Tab-separated table of C-alpha atoms in Angstrom:
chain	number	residue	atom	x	y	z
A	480	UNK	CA	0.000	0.000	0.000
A	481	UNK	CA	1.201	3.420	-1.085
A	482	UNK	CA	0.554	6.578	0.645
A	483	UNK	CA	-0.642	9.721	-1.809
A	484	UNK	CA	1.187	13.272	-1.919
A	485	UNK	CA	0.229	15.453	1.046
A	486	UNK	CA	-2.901	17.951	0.053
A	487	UNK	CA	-0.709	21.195	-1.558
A	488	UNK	CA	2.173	19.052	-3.421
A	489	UNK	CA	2.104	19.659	-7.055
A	490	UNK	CA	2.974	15.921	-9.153
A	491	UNK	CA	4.676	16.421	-12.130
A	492	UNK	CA	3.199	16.827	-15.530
A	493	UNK	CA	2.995	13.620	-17.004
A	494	UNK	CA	4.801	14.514	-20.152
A	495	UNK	CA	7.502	15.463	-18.038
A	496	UNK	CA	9.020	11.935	-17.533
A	497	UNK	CA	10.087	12.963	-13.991
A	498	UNK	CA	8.369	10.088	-11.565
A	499	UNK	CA	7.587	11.245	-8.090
A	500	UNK	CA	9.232	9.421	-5.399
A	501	UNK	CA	6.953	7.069	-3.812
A	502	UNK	CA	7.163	6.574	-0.022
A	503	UNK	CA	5.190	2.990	1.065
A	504	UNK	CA	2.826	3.383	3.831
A	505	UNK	CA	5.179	1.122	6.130
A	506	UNK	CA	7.888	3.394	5.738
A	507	UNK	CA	5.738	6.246	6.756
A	508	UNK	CA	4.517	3.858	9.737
A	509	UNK	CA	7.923	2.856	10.747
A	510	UNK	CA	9.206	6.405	10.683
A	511	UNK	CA	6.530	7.383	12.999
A	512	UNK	CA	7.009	4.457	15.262
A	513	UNK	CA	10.795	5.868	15.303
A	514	UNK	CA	9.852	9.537	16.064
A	515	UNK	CA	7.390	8.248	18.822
A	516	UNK	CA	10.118	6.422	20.219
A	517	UNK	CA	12.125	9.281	20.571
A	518	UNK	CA	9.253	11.454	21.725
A	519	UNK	CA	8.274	9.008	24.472
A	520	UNK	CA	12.073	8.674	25.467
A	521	UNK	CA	12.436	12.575	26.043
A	522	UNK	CA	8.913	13.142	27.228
A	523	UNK	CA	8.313	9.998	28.809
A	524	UNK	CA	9.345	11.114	32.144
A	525	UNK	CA	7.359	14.182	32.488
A	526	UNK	CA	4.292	14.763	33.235
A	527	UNK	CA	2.172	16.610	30.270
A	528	UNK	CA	-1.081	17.179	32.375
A	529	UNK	CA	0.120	18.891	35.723
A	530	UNK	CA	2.213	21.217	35.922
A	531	UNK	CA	5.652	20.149	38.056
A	532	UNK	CA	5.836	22.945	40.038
A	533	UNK	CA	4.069	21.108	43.202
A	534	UNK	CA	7.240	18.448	42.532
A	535	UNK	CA	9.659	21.506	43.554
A	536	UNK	CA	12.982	20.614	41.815
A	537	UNK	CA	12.721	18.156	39.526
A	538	UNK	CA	15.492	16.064	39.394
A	539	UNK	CA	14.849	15.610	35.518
A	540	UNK	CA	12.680	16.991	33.203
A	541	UNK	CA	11.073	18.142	29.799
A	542	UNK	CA	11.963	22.090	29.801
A	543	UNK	CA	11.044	24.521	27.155
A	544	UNK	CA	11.787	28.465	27.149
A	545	UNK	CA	8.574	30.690	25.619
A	546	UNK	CA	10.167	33.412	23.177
A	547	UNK	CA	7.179	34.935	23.361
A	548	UNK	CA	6.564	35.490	26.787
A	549	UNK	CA	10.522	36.493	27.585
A	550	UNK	CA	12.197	37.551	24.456
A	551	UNK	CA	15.860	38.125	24.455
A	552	UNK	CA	16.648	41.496	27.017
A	553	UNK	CA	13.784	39.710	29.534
A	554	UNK	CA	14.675	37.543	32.683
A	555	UNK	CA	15.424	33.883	31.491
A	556	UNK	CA	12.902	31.409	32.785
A	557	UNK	CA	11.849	27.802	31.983
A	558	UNK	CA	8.532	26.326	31.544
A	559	UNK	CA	7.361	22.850	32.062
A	560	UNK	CA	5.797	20.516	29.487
A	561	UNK	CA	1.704	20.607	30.648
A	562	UNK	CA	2.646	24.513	30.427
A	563	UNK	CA	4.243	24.257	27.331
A	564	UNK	CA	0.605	22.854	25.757
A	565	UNK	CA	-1.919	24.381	28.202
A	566	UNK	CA	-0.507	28.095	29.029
A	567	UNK	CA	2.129	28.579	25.887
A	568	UNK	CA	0.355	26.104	22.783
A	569	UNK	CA	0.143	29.488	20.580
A	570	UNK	CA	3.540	30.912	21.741
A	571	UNK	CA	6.711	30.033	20.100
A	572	UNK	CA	8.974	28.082	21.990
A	573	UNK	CA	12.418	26.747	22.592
A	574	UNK	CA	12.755	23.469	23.264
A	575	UNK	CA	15.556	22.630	25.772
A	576	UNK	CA	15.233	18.782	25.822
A	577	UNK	CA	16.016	17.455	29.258
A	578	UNK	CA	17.576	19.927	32.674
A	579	UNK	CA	18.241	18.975	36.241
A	580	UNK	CA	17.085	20.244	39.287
A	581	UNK	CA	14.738	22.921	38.010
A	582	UNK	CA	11.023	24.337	39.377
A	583	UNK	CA	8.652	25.511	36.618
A	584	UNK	CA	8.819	29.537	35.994
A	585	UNK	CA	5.253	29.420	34.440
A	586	UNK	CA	3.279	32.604	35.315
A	587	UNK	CA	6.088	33.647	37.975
A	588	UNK	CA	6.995	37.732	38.072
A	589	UNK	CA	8.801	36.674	35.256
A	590	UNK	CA	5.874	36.557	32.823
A	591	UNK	CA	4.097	40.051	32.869
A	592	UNK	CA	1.049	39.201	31.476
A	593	UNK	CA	0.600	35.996	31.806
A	594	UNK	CA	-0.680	33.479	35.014
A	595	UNK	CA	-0.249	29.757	34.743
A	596	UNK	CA	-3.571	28.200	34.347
A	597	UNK	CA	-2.394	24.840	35.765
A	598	UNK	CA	-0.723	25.920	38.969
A	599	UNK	CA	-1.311	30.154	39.733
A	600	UNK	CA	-0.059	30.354	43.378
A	601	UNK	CA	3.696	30.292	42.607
A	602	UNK	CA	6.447	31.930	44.290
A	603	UNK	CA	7.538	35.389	42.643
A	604	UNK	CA	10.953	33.356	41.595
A	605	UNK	CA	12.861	29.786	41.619
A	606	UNK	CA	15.946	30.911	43.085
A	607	UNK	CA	17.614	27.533	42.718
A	608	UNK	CA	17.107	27.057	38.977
A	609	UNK	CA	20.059	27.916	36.702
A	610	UNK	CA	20.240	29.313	33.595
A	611	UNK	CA	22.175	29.649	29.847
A	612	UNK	CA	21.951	31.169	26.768
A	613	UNK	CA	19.903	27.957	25.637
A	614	UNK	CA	16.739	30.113	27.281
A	615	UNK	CA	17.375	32.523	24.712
A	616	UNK	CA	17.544	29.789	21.625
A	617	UNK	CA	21.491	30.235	21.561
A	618	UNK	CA	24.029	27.557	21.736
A	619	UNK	CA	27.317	26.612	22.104
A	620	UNK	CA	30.342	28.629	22.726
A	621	UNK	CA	29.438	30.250	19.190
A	622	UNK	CA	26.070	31.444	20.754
A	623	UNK	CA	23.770	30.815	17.593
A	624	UNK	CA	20.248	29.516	17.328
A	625	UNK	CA	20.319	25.422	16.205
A	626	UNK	CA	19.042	24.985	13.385
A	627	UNK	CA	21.142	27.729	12.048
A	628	UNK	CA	20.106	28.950	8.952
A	629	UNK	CA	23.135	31.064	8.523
A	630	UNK	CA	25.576	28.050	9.110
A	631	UNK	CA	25.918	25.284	6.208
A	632	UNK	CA	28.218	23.146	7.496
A	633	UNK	CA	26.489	20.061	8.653
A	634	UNK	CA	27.152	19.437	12.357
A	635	UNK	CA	26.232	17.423	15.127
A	636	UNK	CA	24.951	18.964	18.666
A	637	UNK	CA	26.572	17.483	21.908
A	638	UNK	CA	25.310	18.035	25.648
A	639	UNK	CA	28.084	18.733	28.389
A	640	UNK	CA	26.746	16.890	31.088
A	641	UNK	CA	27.993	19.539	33.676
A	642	UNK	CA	26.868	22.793	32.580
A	643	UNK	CA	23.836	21.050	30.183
A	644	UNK	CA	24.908	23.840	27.278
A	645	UNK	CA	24.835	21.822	23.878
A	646	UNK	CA	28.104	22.206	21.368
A	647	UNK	CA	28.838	21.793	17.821
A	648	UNK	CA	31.120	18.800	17.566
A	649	UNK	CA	33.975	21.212	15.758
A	650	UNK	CA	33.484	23.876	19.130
A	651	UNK	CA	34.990	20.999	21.163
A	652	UNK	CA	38.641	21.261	21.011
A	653	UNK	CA	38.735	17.452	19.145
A	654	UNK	CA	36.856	15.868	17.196
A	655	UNK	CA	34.748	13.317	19.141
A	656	UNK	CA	34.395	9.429	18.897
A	657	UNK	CA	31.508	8.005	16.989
A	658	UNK	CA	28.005	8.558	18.564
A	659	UNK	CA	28.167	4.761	19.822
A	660	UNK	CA	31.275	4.881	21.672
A	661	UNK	CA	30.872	7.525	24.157
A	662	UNK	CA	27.419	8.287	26.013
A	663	UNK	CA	28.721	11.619	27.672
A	664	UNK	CA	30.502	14.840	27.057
A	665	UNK	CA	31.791	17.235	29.115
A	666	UNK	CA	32.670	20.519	27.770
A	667	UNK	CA	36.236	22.178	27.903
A	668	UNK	CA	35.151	24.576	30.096
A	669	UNK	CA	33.686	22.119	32.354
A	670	UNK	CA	36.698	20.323	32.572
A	671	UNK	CA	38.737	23.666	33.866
A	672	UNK	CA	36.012	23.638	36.752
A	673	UNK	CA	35.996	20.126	37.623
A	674	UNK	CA	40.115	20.360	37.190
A	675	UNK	CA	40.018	16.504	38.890
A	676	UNK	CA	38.037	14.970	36.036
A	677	UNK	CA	41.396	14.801	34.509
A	678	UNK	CA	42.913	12.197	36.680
A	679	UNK	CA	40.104	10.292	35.760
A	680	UNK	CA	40.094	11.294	32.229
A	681	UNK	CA	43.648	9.075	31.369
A	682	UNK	CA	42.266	5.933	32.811
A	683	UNK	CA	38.423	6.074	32.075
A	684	UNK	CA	37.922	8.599	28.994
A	685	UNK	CA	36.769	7.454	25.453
A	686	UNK	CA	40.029	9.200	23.306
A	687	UNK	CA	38.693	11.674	20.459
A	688	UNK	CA	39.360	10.950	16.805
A	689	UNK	CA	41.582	13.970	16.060
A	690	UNK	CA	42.611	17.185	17.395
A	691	UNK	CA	40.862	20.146	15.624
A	692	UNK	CA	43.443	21.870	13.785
A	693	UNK	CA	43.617	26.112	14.039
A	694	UNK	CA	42.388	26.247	9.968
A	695	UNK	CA	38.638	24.936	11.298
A	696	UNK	CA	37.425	28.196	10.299
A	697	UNK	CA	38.617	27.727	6.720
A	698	UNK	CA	36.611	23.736	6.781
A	699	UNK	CA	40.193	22.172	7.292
A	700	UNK	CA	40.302	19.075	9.896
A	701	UNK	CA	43.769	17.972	10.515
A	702	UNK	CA	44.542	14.454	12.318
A	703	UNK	CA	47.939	15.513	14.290
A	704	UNK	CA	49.583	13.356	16.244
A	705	UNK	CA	51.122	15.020	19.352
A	706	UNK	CA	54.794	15.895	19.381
A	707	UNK	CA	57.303	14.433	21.747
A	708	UNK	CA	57.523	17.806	23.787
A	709	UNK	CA	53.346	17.254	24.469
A	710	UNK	CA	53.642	14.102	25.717
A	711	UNK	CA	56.547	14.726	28.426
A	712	UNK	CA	53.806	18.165	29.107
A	713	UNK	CA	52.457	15.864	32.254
A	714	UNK	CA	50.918	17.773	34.661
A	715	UNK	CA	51.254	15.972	38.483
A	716	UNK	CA	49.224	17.764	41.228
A	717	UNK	CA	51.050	15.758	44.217
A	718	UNK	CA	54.368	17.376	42.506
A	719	UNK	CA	56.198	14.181	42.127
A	720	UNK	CA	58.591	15.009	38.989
A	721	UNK	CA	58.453	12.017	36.131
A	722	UNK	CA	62.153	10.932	35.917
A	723	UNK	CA	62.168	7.953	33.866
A	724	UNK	CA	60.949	5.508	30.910
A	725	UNK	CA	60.419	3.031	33.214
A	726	UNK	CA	58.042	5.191	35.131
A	727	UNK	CA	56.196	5.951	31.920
A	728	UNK	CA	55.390	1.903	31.331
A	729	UNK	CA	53.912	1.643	34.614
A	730	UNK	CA	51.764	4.697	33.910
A	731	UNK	CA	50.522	3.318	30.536
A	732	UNK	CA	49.449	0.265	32.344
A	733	UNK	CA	47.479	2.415	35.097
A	734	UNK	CA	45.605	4.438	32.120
A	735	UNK	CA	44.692	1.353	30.926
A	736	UNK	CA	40.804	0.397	31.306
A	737	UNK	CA	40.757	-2.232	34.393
A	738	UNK	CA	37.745	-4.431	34.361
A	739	UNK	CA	37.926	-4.898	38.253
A	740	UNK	CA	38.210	-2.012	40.912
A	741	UNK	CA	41.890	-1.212	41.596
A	742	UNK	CA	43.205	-4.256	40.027
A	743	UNK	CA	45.417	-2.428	37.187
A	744	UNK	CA	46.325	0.004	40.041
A	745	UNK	CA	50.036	0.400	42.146
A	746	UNK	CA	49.532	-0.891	45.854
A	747	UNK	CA	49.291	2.313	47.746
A	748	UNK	CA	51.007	2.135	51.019
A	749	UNK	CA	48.833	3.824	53.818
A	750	UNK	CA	49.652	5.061	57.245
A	751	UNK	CA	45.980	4.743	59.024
A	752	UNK	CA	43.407	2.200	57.990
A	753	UNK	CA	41.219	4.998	56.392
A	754	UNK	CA	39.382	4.460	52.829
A	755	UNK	CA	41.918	4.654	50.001
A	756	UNK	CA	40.824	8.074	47.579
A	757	UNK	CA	40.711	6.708	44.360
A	758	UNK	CA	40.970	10.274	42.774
A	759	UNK	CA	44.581	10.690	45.061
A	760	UNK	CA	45.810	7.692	43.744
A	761	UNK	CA	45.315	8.767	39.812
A	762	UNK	CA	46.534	12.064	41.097
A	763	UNK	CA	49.936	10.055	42.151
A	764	UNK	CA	50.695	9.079	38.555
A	765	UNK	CA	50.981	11.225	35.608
A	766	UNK	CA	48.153	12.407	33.616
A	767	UNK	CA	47.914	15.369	30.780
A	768	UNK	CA	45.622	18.010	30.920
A	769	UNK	CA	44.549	19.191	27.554
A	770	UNK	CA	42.157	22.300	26.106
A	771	UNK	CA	39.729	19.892	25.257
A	772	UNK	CA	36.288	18.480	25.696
A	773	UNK	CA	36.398	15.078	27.531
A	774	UNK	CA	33.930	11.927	26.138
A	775	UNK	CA	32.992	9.238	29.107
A	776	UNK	CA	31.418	5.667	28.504
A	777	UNK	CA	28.117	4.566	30.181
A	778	UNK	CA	29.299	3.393	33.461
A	779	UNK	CA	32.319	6.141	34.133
A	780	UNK	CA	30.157	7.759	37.310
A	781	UNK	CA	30.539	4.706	39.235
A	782	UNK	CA	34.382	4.532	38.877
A	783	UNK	CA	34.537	8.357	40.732
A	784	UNK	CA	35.380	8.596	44.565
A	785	UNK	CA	32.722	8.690	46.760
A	786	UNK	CA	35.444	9.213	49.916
A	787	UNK	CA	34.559	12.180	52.413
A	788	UNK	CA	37.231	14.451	50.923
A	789	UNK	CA	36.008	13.842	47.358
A	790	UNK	CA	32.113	13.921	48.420
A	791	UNK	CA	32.923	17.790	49.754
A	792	UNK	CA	34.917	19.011	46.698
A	793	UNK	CA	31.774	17.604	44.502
A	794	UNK	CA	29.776	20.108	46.996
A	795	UNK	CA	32.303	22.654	46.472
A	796	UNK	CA	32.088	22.656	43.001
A	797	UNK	CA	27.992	21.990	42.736
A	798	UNK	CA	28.828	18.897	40.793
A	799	UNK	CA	27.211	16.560	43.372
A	800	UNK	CA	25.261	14.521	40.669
A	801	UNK	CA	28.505	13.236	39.022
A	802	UNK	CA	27.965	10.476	41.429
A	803	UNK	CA	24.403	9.473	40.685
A	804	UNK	CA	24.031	7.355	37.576
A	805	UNK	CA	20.030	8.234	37.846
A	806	UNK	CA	20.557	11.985	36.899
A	807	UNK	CA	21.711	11.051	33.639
A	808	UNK	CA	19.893	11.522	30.225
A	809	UNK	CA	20.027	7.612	29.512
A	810	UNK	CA	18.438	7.084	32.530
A	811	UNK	CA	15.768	9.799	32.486
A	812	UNK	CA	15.095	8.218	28.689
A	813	UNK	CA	14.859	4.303	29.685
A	814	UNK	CA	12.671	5.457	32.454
A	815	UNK	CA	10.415	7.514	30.192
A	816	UNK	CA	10.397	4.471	27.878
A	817	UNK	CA	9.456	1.792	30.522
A	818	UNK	CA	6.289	4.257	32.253
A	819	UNK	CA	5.212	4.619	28.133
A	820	UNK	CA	5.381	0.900	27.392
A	821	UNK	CA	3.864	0.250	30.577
A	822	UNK	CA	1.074	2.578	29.968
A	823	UNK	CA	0.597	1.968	26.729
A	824	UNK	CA	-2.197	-0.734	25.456
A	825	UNK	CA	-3.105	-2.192	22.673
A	826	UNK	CA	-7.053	-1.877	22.101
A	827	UNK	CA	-7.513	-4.028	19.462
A	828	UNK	CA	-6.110	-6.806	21.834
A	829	UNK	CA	-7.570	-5.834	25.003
A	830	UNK	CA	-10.616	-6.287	22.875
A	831	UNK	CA	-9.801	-9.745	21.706
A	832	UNK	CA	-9.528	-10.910	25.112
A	833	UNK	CA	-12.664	-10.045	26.119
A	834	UNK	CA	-14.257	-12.597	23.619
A	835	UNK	CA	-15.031	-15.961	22.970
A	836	UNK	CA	-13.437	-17.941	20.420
A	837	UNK	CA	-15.690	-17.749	18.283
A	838	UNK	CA	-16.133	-13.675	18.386
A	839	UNK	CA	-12.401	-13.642	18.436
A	840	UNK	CA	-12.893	-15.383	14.543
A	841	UNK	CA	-15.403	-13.079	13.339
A	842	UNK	CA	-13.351	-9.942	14.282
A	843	UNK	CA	-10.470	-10.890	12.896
A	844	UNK	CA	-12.411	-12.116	9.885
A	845	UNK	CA	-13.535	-8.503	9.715
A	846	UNK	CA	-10.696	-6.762	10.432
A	847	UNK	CA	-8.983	-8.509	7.192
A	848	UNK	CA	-12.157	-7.525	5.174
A	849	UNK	CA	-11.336	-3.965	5.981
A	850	UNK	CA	-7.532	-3.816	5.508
A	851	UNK	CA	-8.180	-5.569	1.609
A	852	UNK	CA	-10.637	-3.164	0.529
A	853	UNK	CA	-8.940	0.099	2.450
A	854	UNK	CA	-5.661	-1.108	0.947
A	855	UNK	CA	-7.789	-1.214	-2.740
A	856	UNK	CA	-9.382	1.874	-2.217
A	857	UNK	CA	-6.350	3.813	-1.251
A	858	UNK	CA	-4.723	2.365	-3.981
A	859	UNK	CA	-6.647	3.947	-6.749
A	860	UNK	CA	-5.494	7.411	-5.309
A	861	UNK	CA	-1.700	6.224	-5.358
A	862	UNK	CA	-1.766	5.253	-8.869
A	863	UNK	CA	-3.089	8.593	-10.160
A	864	UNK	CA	-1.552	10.606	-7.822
A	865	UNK	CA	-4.504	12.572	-5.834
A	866	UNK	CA	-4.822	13.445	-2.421
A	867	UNK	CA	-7.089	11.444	-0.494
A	868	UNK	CA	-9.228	14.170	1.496
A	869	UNK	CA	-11.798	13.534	4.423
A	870	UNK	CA	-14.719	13.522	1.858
A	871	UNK	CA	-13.376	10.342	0.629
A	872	UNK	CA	-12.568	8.483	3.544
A	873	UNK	CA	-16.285	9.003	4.914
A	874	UNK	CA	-17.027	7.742	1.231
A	875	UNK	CA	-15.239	4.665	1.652
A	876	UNK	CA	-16.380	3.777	5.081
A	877	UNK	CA	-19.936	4.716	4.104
A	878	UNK	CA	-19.721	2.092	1.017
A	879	UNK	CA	-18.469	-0.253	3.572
A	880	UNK	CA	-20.847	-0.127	6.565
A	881	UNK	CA	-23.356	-0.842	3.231
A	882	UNK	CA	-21.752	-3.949	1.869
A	883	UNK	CA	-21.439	-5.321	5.466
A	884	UNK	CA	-25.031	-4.573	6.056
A	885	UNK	CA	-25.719	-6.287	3.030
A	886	UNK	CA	-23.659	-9.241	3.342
A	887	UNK	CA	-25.596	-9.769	7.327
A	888	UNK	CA	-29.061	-9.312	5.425
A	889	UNK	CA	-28.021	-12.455	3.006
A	890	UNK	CA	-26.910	-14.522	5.848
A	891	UNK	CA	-30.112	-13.363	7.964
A	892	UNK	CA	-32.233	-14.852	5.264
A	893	UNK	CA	-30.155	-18.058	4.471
A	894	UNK	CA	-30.434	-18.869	8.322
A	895	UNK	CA	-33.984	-18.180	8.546
């Protein structure tokens, strides 16, 4: 079965030899499936009939930013997804896909002239939420709207998982693995806050492909390979100088990926029977720092310290959710996916269960009758290239309540 041209597509002449493309209705379907997928993934988790506000901080949400209601020059504030549809649904929008910890702004002294229908007694601000130029519709360290319509290079957006800013893959300081190999980024100004991601960055990190040569602005990606003087560059916060090459073997061994906790690590020799920091024993071996962004596999959160020390500079820093492998946007998504799939249910079987066998039959005997003559109908439309229009789907299922009428009148009499 082939699905027509949407209403307001013009075919081509048919002198004009050029054939239309032809799309098959289970391509459209299976698209669709896919975009649902994705929509239930990112929305899944939110709730798009109350507004969150009651929830106070949300540990992870839906968030969009109304243009509308604060245009650029106005106060930043976020809106939740029920407000998105019930208090903004004319407004134009940004949509900031998922943020942490933040309380709906809807109708707060932000918004002049508008009060949230869902949830009206708010406070006059959320003085914990935190906000970027994403509010605004700008991105990256180049600040510019995504899509860009001024920009023609074709570019892929990354999340930093710290400051949740997205980036152009080029704006990264390297060029980053394939989509599959990494599931996190964090940006290169994230990684001058959080200074002791780099200890864990030699031992844990997914490497990039290539370091993004000074000519980017002229299109020019160069794969260098880093000179001798960049490798001795090793940067040792417990001041320890690096002396020799045998040194250097047993710090290639460290950075290597260990598949059990400590087990590619040095015995550390301890003076009190205190936990061992993890993050001071990477901090005893070498480890570069580089002007780059940093790419992290699925499980690299569990690997940090969770010692008292390191628990305090996470504080410190307000990086606290490093540690918890629920804030992150794979987990937010698999959750949203699971409460869909759970909620989700399939009529047409819910139905069949509620029959006998022999209803069960007929229904499906029906349903079959419906599908050949739909597909036939929809057919004729295909071939010449019209637009099916509501008109003619009434038409159809007018002709076919007839027939069926018909066809239960013959059997009435037969029986009789």
């Amino acid at each position: 079965m082939e699905a027509a041209a949407p209403e307001g597509a013009e075919p081509g002449s048919a002198g004009s030899g050029a054939e239309e493309p032809v799309v098959s209705l289970a391509e459209v379907l299976a698209e669709n499936e896919e975009l649902e997928k994705e929509a239930r993934a990112v929305l899944g988790g939110s709730d798009h009939e109350r507004c969150s506000y009651s929830q106070g901080a949300v540990k992870r949400q839906a968030l969009y930013a109304c243009s509308t209601c604060t245009p650029p020059g106005a106060e930043p504030a976020g809106i939740c997804l029920a407000c998105s549809y019930e208090c903004h649904g004319t407004h134009r929008l940004f949509e900031l896909y998922t943020k942490r910890n933040f309380r709906c702004d809807c109708g707060n002294s932000k918004f002049k002239n508008l009060q949230c229908k869902l949830f009206p007694e708010k406070s006059k601000v959320n003085s914990g939420n935190k906000y970027n130029d994403n509010f605004y519709g700008l991105y990256c360290t180049c600040k510019r709207p995504y899509p860009d319509p001024e920009d023609e290079i074709p570019d892929e957006m990354i999340q930093c998982i710290v400051c949740e800013d997205w980036f152009h893959g080029r704006h990264l300081g390297a060029v980053p693995p394939e989509s599959g190999d990494f599931h996190e980024m964090v940006c290169q100004a994230c990684m001058n806050h959080c200074h002791f991601l780099w200890a864990y960055a030699s031992q844990l990190a997914v490497p990039p492909l290539t370091k993004v040569n000074s000519l980017e602005n002229e299109g020019i990606v160069l794969k260098v390979e880093e000179s001798e003087e960049q490798k001795k560059e090793i940067k040792k916060e417990s001041g320890v100088e690096h002396q020799d090459t045998k040194e250097e073997k047993q710090s290639e061994q460290f950075n290597e990926p260990s598949t059990s906790s400590g087990s590619a690590c040095p015995e550390v020799v301890t003076k009190s029977e205190e936990p061992v920091c993890k993050l001071k024993e990477l901090q005893s071996k070498p480890f570069v720092k580089k002007d780059t962004a940093t790419f992290w596999p699925s499980n690299w959160r569990s690997k940090l310290c969770t010692c008292e020390d390191c628990l305090k500079m996470y504080s410190d820093l307000e990086v606290q959710f490093l540690t918890d492998e629920c804030d992150t946007v794979l987990a937010y998504e698999n959750k949203g996916t699971s409460d869909q799939e759970t909620e989700r249910r399939d009529p047409l079987m819910d139905t069949l269960n509620s029959m006998n066998r022999v209803q069960q039959v007929e229904l499906i005997c029906e349903y079959n009758d419906l599908k050949t003559e739909l597909t036939d109908y929809l057919r004729r439309f295909a071939d010449e290239g019209t637009v099916v229009k509501r008109e003619d789907i009434q038409h159809f299922f007018e002709e076919f309540q007839s027939r069926k009428r018909r066809r239960t009148n013959r059997m009435q009499y037969y029986c009789s």
